[in-house]
Short mmCIF file of C-alpha atoms and ligand atoms in Angstrom, two decimals:
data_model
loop_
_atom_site.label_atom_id
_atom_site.label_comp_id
_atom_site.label_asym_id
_atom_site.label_seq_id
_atom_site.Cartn_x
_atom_site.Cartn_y
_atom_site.Cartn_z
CA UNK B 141 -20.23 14.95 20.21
CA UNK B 142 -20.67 10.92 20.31
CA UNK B 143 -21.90 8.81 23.22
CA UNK B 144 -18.66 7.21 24.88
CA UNK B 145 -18.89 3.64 26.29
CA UNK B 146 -16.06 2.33 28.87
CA UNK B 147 -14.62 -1.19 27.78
CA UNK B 148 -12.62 -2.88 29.94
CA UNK B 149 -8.70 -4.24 28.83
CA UNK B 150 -7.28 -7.35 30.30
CA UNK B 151 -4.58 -6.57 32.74
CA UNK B 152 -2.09 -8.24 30.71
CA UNK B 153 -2.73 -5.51 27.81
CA UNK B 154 -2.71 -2.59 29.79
CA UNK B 155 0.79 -1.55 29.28
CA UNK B 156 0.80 -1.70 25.42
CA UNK B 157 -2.01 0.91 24.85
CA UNK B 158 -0.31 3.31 27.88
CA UNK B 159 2.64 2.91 25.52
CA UNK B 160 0.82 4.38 22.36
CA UNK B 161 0.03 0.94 20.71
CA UNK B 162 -3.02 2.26 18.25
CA UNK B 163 -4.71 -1.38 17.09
CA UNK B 164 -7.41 -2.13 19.37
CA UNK B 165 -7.45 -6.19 18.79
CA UNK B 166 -9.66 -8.50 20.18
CA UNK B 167 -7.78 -10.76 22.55
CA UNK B 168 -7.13 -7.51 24.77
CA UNK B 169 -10.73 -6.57 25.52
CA UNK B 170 -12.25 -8.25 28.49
CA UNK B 171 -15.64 -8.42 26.78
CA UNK B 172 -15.68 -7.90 23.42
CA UNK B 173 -19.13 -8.60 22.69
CA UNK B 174 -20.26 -5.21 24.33
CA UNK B 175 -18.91 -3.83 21.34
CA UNK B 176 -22.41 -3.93 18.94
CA UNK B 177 -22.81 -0.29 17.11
CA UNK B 178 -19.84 0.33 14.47
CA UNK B 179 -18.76 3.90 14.73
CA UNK B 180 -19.08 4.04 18.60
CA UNK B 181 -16.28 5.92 20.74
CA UNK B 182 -15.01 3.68 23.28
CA UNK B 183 -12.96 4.93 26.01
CA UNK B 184 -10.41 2.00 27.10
CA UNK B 185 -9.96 1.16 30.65
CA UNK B 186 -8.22 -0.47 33.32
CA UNK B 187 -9.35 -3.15 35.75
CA UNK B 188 -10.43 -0.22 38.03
CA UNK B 189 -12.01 2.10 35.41
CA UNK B 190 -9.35 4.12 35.02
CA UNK B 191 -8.91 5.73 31.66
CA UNK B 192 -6.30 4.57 29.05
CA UNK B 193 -7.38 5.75 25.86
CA UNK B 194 -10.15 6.54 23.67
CA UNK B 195 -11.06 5.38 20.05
CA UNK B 196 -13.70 3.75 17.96
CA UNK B 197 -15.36 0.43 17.40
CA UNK B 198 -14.94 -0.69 13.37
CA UNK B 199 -14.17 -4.56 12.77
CA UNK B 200 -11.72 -4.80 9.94
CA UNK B 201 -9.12 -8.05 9.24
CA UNK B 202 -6.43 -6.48 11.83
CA UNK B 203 -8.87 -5.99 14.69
CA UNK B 204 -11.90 -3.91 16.61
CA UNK B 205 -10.78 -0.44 15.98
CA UNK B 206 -8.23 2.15 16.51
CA UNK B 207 -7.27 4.18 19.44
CA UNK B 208 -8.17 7.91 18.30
CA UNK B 209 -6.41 9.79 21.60
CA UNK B 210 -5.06 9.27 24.98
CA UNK B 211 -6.06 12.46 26.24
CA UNK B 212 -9.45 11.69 28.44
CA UNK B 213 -10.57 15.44 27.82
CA UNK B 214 -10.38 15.42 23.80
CA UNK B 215 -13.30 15.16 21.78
CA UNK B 216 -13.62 12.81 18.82
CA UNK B 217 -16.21 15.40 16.58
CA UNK B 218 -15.69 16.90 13.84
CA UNK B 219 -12.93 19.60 15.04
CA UNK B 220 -10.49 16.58 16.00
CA UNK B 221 -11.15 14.54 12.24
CA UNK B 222 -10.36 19.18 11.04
CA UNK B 223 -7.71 19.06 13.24
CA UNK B 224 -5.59 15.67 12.38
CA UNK B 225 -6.40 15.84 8.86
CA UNK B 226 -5.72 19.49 8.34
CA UNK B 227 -1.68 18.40 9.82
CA UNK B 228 -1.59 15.77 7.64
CA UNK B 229 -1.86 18.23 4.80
CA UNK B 230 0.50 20.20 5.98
CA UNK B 231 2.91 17.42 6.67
CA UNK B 232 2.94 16.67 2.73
CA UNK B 233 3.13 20.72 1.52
CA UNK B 234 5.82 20.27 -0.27
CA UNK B 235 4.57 17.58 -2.36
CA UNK B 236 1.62 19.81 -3.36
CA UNK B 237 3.83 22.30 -4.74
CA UNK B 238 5.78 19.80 -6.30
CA UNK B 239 4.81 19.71 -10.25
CA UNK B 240 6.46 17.18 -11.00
CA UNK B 241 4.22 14.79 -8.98
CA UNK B 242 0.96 15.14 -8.53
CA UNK B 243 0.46 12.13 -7.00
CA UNK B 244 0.33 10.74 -3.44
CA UNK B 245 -0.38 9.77 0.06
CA UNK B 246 -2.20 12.72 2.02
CA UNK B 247 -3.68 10.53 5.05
CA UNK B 248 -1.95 7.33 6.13
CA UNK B 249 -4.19 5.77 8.83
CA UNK B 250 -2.65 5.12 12.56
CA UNK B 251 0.58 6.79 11.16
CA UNK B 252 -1.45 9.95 10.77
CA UNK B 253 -3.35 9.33 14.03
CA UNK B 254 -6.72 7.51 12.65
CA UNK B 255 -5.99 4.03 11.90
CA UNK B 256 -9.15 2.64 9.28
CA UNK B 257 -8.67 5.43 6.91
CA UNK B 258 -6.27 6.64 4.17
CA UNK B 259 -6.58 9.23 1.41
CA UNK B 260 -4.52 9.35 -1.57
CA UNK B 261 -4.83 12.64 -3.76
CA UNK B 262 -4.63 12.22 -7.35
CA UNK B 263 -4.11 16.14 -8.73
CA UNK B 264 -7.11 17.88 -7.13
CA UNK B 265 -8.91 14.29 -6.90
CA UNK B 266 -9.32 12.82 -3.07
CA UNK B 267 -9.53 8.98 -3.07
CA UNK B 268 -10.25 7.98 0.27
CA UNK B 269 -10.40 4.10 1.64
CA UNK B 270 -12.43 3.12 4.52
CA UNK B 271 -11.34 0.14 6.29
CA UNK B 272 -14.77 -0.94 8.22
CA UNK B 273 -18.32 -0.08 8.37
CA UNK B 274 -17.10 1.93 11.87
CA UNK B 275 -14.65 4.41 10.56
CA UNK B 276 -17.04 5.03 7.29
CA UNK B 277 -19.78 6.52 10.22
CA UNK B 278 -17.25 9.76 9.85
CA UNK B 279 -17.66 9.79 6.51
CA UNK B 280 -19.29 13.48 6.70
CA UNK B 281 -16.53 14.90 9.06
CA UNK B 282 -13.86 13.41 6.90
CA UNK B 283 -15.54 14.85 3.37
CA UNK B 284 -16.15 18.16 4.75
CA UNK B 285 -12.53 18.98 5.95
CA UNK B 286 -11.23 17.70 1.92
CA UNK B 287 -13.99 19.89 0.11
CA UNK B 288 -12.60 22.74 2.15
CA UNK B 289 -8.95 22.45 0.61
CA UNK B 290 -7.76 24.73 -2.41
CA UNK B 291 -7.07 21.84 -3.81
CA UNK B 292 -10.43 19.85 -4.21
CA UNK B 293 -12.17 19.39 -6.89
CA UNK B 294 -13.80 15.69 -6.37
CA UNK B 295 -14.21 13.04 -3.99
CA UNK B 296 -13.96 9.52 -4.31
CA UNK B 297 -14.48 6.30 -1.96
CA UNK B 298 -13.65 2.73 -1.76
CA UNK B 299 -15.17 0.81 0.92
CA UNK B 300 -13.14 -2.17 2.18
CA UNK B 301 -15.80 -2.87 4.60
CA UNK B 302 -15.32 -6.81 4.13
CA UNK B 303 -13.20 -8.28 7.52
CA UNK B 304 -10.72 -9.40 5.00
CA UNK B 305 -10.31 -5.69 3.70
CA UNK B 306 -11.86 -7.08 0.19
CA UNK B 307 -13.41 -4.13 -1.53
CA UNK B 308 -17.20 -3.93 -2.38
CA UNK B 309 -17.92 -2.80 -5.37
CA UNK B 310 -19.96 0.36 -6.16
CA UNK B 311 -20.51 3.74 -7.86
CA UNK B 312 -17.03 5.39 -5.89
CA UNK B 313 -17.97 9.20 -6.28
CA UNK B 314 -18.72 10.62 -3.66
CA UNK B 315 -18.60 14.48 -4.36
CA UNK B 316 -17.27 17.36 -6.29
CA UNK B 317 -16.73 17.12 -10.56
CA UNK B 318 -17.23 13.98 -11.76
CA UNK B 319 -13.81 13.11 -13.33
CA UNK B 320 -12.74 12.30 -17.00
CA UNK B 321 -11.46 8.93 -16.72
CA UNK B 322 -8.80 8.06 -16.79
CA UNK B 323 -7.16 11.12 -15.45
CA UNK B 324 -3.44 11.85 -15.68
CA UNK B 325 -1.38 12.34 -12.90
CA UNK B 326 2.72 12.73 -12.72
CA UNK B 327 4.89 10.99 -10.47
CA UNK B 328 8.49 12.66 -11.09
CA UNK B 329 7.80 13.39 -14.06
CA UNK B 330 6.29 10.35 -15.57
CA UNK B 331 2.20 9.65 -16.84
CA UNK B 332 0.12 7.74 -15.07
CA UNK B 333 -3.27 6.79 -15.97
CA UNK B 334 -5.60 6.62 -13.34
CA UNK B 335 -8.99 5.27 -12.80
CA UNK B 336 -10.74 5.84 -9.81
CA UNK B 337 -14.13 4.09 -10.50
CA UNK B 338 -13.59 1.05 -11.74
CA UNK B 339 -13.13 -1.38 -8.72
CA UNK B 340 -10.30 -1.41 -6.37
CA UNK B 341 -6.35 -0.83 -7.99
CA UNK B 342 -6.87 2.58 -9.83
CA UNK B 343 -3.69 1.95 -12.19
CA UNK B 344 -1.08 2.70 -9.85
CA UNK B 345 0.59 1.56 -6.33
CA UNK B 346 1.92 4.95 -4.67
CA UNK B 347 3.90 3.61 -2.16
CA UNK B 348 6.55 2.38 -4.67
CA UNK B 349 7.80 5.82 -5.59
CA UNK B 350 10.86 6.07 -4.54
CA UNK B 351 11.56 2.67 -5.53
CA UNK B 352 10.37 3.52 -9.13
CA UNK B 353 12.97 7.00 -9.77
CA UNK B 354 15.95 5.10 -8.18
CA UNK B 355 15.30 2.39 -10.64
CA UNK B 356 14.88 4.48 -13.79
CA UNK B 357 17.65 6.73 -12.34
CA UNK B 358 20.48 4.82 -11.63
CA UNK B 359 19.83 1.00 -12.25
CA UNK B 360 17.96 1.19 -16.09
CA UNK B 361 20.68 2.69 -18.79
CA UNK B 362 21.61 0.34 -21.34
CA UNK B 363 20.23 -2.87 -19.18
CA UNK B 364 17.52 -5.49 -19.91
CA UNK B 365 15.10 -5.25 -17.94
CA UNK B 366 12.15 -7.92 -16.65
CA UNK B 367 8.94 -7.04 -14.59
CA UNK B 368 7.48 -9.84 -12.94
CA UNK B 369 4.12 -9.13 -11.67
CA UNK B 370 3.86 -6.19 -13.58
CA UNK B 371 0.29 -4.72 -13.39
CA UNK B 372 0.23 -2.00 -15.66
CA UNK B 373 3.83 -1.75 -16.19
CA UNK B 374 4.91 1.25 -13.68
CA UNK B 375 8.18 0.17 -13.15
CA UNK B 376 8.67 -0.77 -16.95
CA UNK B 377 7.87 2.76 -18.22
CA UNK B 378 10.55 3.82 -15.29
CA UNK B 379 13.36 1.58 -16.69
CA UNK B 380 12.22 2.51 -20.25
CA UNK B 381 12.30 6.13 -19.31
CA UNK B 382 15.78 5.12 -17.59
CA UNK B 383 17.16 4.45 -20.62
CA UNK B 384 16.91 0.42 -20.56
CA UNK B 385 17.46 -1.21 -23.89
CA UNK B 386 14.18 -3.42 -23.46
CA UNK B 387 11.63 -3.66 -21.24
CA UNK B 388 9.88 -7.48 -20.81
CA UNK B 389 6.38 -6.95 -18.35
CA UNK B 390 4.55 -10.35 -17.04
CA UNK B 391 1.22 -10.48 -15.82
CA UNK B 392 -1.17 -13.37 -15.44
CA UNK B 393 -4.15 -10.67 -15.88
CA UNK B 394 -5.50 -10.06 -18.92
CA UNK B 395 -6.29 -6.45 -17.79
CA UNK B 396 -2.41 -6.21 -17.83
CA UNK B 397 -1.68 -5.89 -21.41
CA UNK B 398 -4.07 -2.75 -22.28
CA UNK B 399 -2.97 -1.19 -19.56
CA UNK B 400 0.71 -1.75 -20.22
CA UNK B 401 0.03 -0.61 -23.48
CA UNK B 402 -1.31 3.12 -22.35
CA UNK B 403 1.13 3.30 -19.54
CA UNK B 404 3.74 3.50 -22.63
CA UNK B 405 1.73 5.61 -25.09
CA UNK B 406 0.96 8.29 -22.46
CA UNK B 407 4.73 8.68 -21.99
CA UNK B 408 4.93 8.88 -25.75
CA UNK B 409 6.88 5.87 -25.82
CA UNK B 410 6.62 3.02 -28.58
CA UNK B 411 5.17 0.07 -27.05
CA UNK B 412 5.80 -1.96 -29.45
CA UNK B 413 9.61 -2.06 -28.94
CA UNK B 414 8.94 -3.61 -25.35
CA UNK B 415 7.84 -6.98 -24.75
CA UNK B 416 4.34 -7.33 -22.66
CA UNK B 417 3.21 -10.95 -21.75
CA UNK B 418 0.09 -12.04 -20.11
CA UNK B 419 1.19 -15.28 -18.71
CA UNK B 420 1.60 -16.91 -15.33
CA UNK B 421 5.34 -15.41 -13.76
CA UNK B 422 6.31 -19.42 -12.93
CA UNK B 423 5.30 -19.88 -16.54
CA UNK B 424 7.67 -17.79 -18.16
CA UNK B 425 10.34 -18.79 -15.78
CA UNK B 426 10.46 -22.19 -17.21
CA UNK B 427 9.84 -20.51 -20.85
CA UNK B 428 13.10 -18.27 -20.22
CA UNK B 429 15.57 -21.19 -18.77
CA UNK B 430 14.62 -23.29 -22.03
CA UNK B 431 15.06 -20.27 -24.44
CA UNK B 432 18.08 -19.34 -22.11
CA UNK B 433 16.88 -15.66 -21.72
CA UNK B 434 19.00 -13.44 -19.28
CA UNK B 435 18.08 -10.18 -17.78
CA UNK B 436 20.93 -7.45 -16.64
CA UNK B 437 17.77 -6.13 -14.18
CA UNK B 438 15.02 -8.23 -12.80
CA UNK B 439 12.19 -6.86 -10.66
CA UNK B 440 10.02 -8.88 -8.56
CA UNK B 441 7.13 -7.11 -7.05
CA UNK B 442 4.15 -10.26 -6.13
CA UNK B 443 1.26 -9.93 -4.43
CA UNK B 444 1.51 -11.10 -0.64
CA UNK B 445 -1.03 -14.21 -2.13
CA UNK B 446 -2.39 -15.03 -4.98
CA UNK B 447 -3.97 -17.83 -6.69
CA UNK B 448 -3.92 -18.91 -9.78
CA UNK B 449 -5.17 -22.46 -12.22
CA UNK B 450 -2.15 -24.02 -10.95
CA UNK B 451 -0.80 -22.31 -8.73
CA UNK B 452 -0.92 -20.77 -4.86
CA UNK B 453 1.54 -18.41 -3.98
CA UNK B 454 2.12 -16.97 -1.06
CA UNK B 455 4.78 -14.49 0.03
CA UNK B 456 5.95 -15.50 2.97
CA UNK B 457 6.10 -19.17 1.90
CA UNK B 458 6.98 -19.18 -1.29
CA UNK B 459 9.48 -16.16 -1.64
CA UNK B 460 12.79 -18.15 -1.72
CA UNK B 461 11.44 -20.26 -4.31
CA UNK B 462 10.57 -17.39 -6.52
CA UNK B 463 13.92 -15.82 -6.08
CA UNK B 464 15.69 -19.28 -6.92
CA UNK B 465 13.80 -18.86 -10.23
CA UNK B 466 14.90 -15.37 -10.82
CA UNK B 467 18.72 -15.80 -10.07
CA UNK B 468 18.68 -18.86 -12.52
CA UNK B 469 17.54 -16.28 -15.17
CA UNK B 470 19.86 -13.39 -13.96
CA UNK B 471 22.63 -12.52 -15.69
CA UNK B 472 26.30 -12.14 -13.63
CA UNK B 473 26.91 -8.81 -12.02
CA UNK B 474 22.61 -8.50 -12.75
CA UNK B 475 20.48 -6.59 -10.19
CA UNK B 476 17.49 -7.80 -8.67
CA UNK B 477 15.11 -5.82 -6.93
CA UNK B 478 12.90 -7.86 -4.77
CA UNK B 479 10.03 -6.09 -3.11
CA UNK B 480 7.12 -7.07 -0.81
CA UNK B 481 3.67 -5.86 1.08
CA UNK B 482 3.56 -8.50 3.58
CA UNK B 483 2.93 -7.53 6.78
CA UNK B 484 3.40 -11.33 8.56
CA UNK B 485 7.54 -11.21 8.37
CA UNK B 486 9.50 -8.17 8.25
CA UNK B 487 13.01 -6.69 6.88
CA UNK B 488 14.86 -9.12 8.79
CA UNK B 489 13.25 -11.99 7.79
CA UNK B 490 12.80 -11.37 4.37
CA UNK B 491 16.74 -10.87 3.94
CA UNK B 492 16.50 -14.68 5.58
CA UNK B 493 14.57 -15.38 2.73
CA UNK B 494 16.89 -14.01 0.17
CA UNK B 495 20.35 -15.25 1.58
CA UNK B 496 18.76 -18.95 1.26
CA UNK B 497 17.90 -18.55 -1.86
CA UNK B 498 21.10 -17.44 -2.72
CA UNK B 499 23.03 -19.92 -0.86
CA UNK B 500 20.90 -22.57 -2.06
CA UNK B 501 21.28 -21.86 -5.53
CA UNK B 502 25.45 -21.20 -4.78
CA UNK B 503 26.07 -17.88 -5.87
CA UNK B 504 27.08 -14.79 -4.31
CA UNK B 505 25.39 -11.74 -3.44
CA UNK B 506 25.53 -8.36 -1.99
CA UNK B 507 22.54 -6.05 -0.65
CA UNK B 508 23.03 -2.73 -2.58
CA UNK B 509 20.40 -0.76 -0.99
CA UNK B 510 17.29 -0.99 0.95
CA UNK B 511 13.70 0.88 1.15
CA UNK B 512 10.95 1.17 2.87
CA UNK B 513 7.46 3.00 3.20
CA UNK B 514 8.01 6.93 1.45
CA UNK B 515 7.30 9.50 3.99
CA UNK B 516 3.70 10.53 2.44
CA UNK B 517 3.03 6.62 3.72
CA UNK B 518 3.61 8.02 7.12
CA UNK B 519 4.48 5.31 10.24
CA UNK B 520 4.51 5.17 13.99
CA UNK B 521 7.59 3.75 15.54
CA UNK B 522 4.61 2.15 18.00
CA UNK B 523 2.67 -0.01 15.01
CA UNK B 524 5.82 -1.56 13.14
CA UNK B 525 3.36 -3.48 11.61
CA UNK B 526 2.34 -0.22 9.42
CA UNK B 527 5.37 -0.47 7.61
CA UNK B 528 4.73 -3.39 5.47
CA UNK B 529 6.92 -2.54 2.32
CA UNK B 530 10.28 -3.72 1.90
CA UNK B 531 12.27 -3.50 -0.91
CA UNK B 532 15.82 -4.82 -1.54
CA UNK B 533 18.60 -4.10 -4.73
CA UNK B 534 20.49 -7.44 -4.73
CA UNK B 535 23.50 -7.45 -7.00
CA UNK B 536 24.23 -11.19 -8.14
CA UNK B 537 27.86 -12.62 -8.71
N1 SAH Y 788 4.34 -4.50 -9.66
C1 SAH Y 788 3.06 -3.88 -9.90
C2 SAH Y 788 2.04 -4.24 -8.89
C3 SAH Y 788 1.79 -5.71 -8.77
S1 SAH Y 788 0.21 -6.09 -8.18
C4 SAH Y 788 3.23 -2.36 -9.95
O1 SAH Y 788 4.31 -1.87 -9.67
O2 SAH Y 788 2.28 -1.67 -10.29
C5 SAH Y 788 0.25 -7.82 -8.33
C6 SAH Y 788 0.04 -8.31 -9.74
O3 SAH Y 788 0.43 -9.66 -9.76
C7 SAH Y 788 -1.39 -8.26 -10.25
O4 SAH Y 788 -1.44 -7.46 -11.39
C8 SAH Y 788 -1.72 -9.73 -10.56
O5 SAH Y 788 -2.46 -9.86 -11.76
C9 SAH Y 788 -0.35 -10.32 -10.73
N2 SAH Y 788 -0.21 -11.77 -10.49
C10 SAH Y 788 -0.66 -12.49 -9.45
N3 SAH Y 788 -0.27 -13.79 -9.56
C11 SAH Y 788 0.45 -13.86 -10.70
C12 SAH Y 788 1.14 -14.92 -11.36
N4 SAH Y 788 1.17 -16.16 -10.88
N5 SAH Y 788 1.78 -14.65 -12.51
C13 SAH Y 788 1.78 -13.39 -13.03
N6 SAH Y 788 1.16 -12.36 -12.44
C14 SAH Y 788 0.50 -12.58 -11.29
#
């Protein structure tokens, strides 16, 4: 059992952690500077000591910690880290008997009741992300409950340590086999290639799965199809495997193109009949309006900022104008598929985004369908911020 240290909440805040709010930010602590060791257990309390909840001290980009519990008598040892991560498990059984993926969100921070920490499993391979230096002080109770499953055979780590959540780079294994890299894992079917020790994106962003099927399953057959931001291609080698009559993949990286490449080849598709381009996405826009290119299906899936030689982009600036450049370069009765992981606006917003673009370019549109986090990616209805992802099918006119 850990030493527990009472820290006071401004009167003010009070009501949001009785309420299950699980982010313990600075601006509600009276005195946040008695906060000093990561990893300590803090018990929250009113202005007259009364308890409120208990959780730990780590300093990540969203705040000082997480609330663990708001039941005074429960221990935070290594029973409760057993105990939530053991439900978690359970919670996604059915996607470990599931062959046709075997790969996926087991742990999903505050929506699995310990914010700082997610674990994605990768067919008997345990990836797990701390968020600060105060969560990673469980790193044995956390290792011990995965090397317990039937399932384990390895362990890895990244540590996001940095406030900004920027990952510091490292030998990642942490325990078991030593894997084969890359090592592939199925998502409904299709290859993926993963890496897990070679900095921080392994090869593949998990949260998009549903997004990926309904795109190779009923938007792909017979359409032209372009991947802006495309990474290593996942949702090209879905509209490929969809039956699309091209696929065109952009990506400023030049990591992009091998990877493209073997995203294809492990599917046992030619990659040579797709087009994969290593250029700056506002680049090729311009390239496509002079060549007057069209696409039937455009998917636009940007990081939330980025910056490039000329350019900055940032989501929730810069959105409309990227979907002004994508409806000039969609064809009539097209789909696009616009999709972001920014957590500063939310669904609501981001269709504000999308009907000015529209309306400023003057065509119409309808939303077709909408999606959010998959259920492995598990939410509270009391952090809304958790559920960063939103996707939208917009069919142009
Ligand atoms: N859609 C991808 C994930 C995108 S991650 C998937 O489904 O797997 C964001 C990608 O955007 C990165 O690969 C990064 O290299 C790329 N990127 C960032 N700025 C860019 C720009 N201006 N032009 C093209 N690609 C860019």
């Amino acid at each position: 059992m850990y030493k527990e240290k009472n820290i006071k909440v401004k009167s003010q805040h009070v009501n949001k952690f009785q309420k299950g709010y699980p982010l313990i930010f600075k601006e509600a602590l009276s005195d946040p500077r008695l906060l000093q060791e990561e990893g300590q257990i803090i018990n929250l309390v009113d202005g007259r000591n009364q308890f409120i909840a208990k959780g730990y001290y780590g300093r990540q980009n969203k705040g000082y910690g997480w609330v663990l519990t708001r039941d005074e008598r429960e221990d935070i040892d290594q029973a409760f880290f057993k105990k939530k991560i053991t439900k978690a498990l359970n919670h996604r059984s059915h996607l470990f008997q599931d062959e046709e993926t075997t790969a996926f969100r087991v742990f999903n921070g505050e929506g699995d009741g310990i914010g700082g920490l997610t674990i994605d499993f990768f067919d008997g391979y345990y990836l797990i992300n701390w968020y600060s230096h105060g969560i990673y002080q469980f790193k044995q109770e956390v290792v011990e409950v995965l090397q317990q499953t039937e399932t384990y055979k390895a362990i890895y780590e990244k540590k996001r340590f940095d406030v900004k959540g920027q990952y510091i780079e490292d030998d990642d294994f942490v325990s078991g086999e030593r894997g084969q890299f890359p090592l592939m894992v199925k998502e409904n079917g299709v290859n993926f290639a993963v890496y897990l020790n070679e900095g921080a994106m392994v090869g593949v962003f998990l949260d998009q799965r549903e997004v990926r099927k309904r795109i190779r399953d009923a938007y792909s057959d017979g359409k032209n199809v372009l991947n802006m931001f495309s990474y290593t291609g996942a949702f090209s080698v879905f509209a490929a495997a969809g039956g699309a009559s091209k696929t065109t993949s952009v990506d400023v990286a030049n990591r992009s193109l091998a990877k493209t490449i073997e995203q294809f080849s492990i599917n046992g598709m030619d990659h040579e009949a797709q087009d994969i381009i290593v250029e700056d996405v506002f680049k090729y826009f311009k390239y496509a309006v002079k060549k007057n290119l069209t696409f039937d299906l455009v998917i636009l899936d940007p990081p939330s900022f980025a910056k490039s030689k000329k350019h900055t982009f940032s989501a929730s600036k810069d959105y409309k104008d990227l979907l002004k450049d994508t409806i000039a370069i969609t064809e009539k009765n097209g789909v696009i598929v616009a999709s972001t992981n920014c957590s500063t606006f939310d669904m609501k917003k981001f269709k504000g985004f999308i009907d000015a673009a529209f309306k400023e370019s003057g065509v119409n549109y309808k939303l077709l369908e909408e999606y959010s986090l998959p259920e492995d990616f598990k939410t509270i209805k009391e952090f809304k911020e958790g559920n960063y992802l939103k996707v939208v099918f917009i069919k142009k006119y």
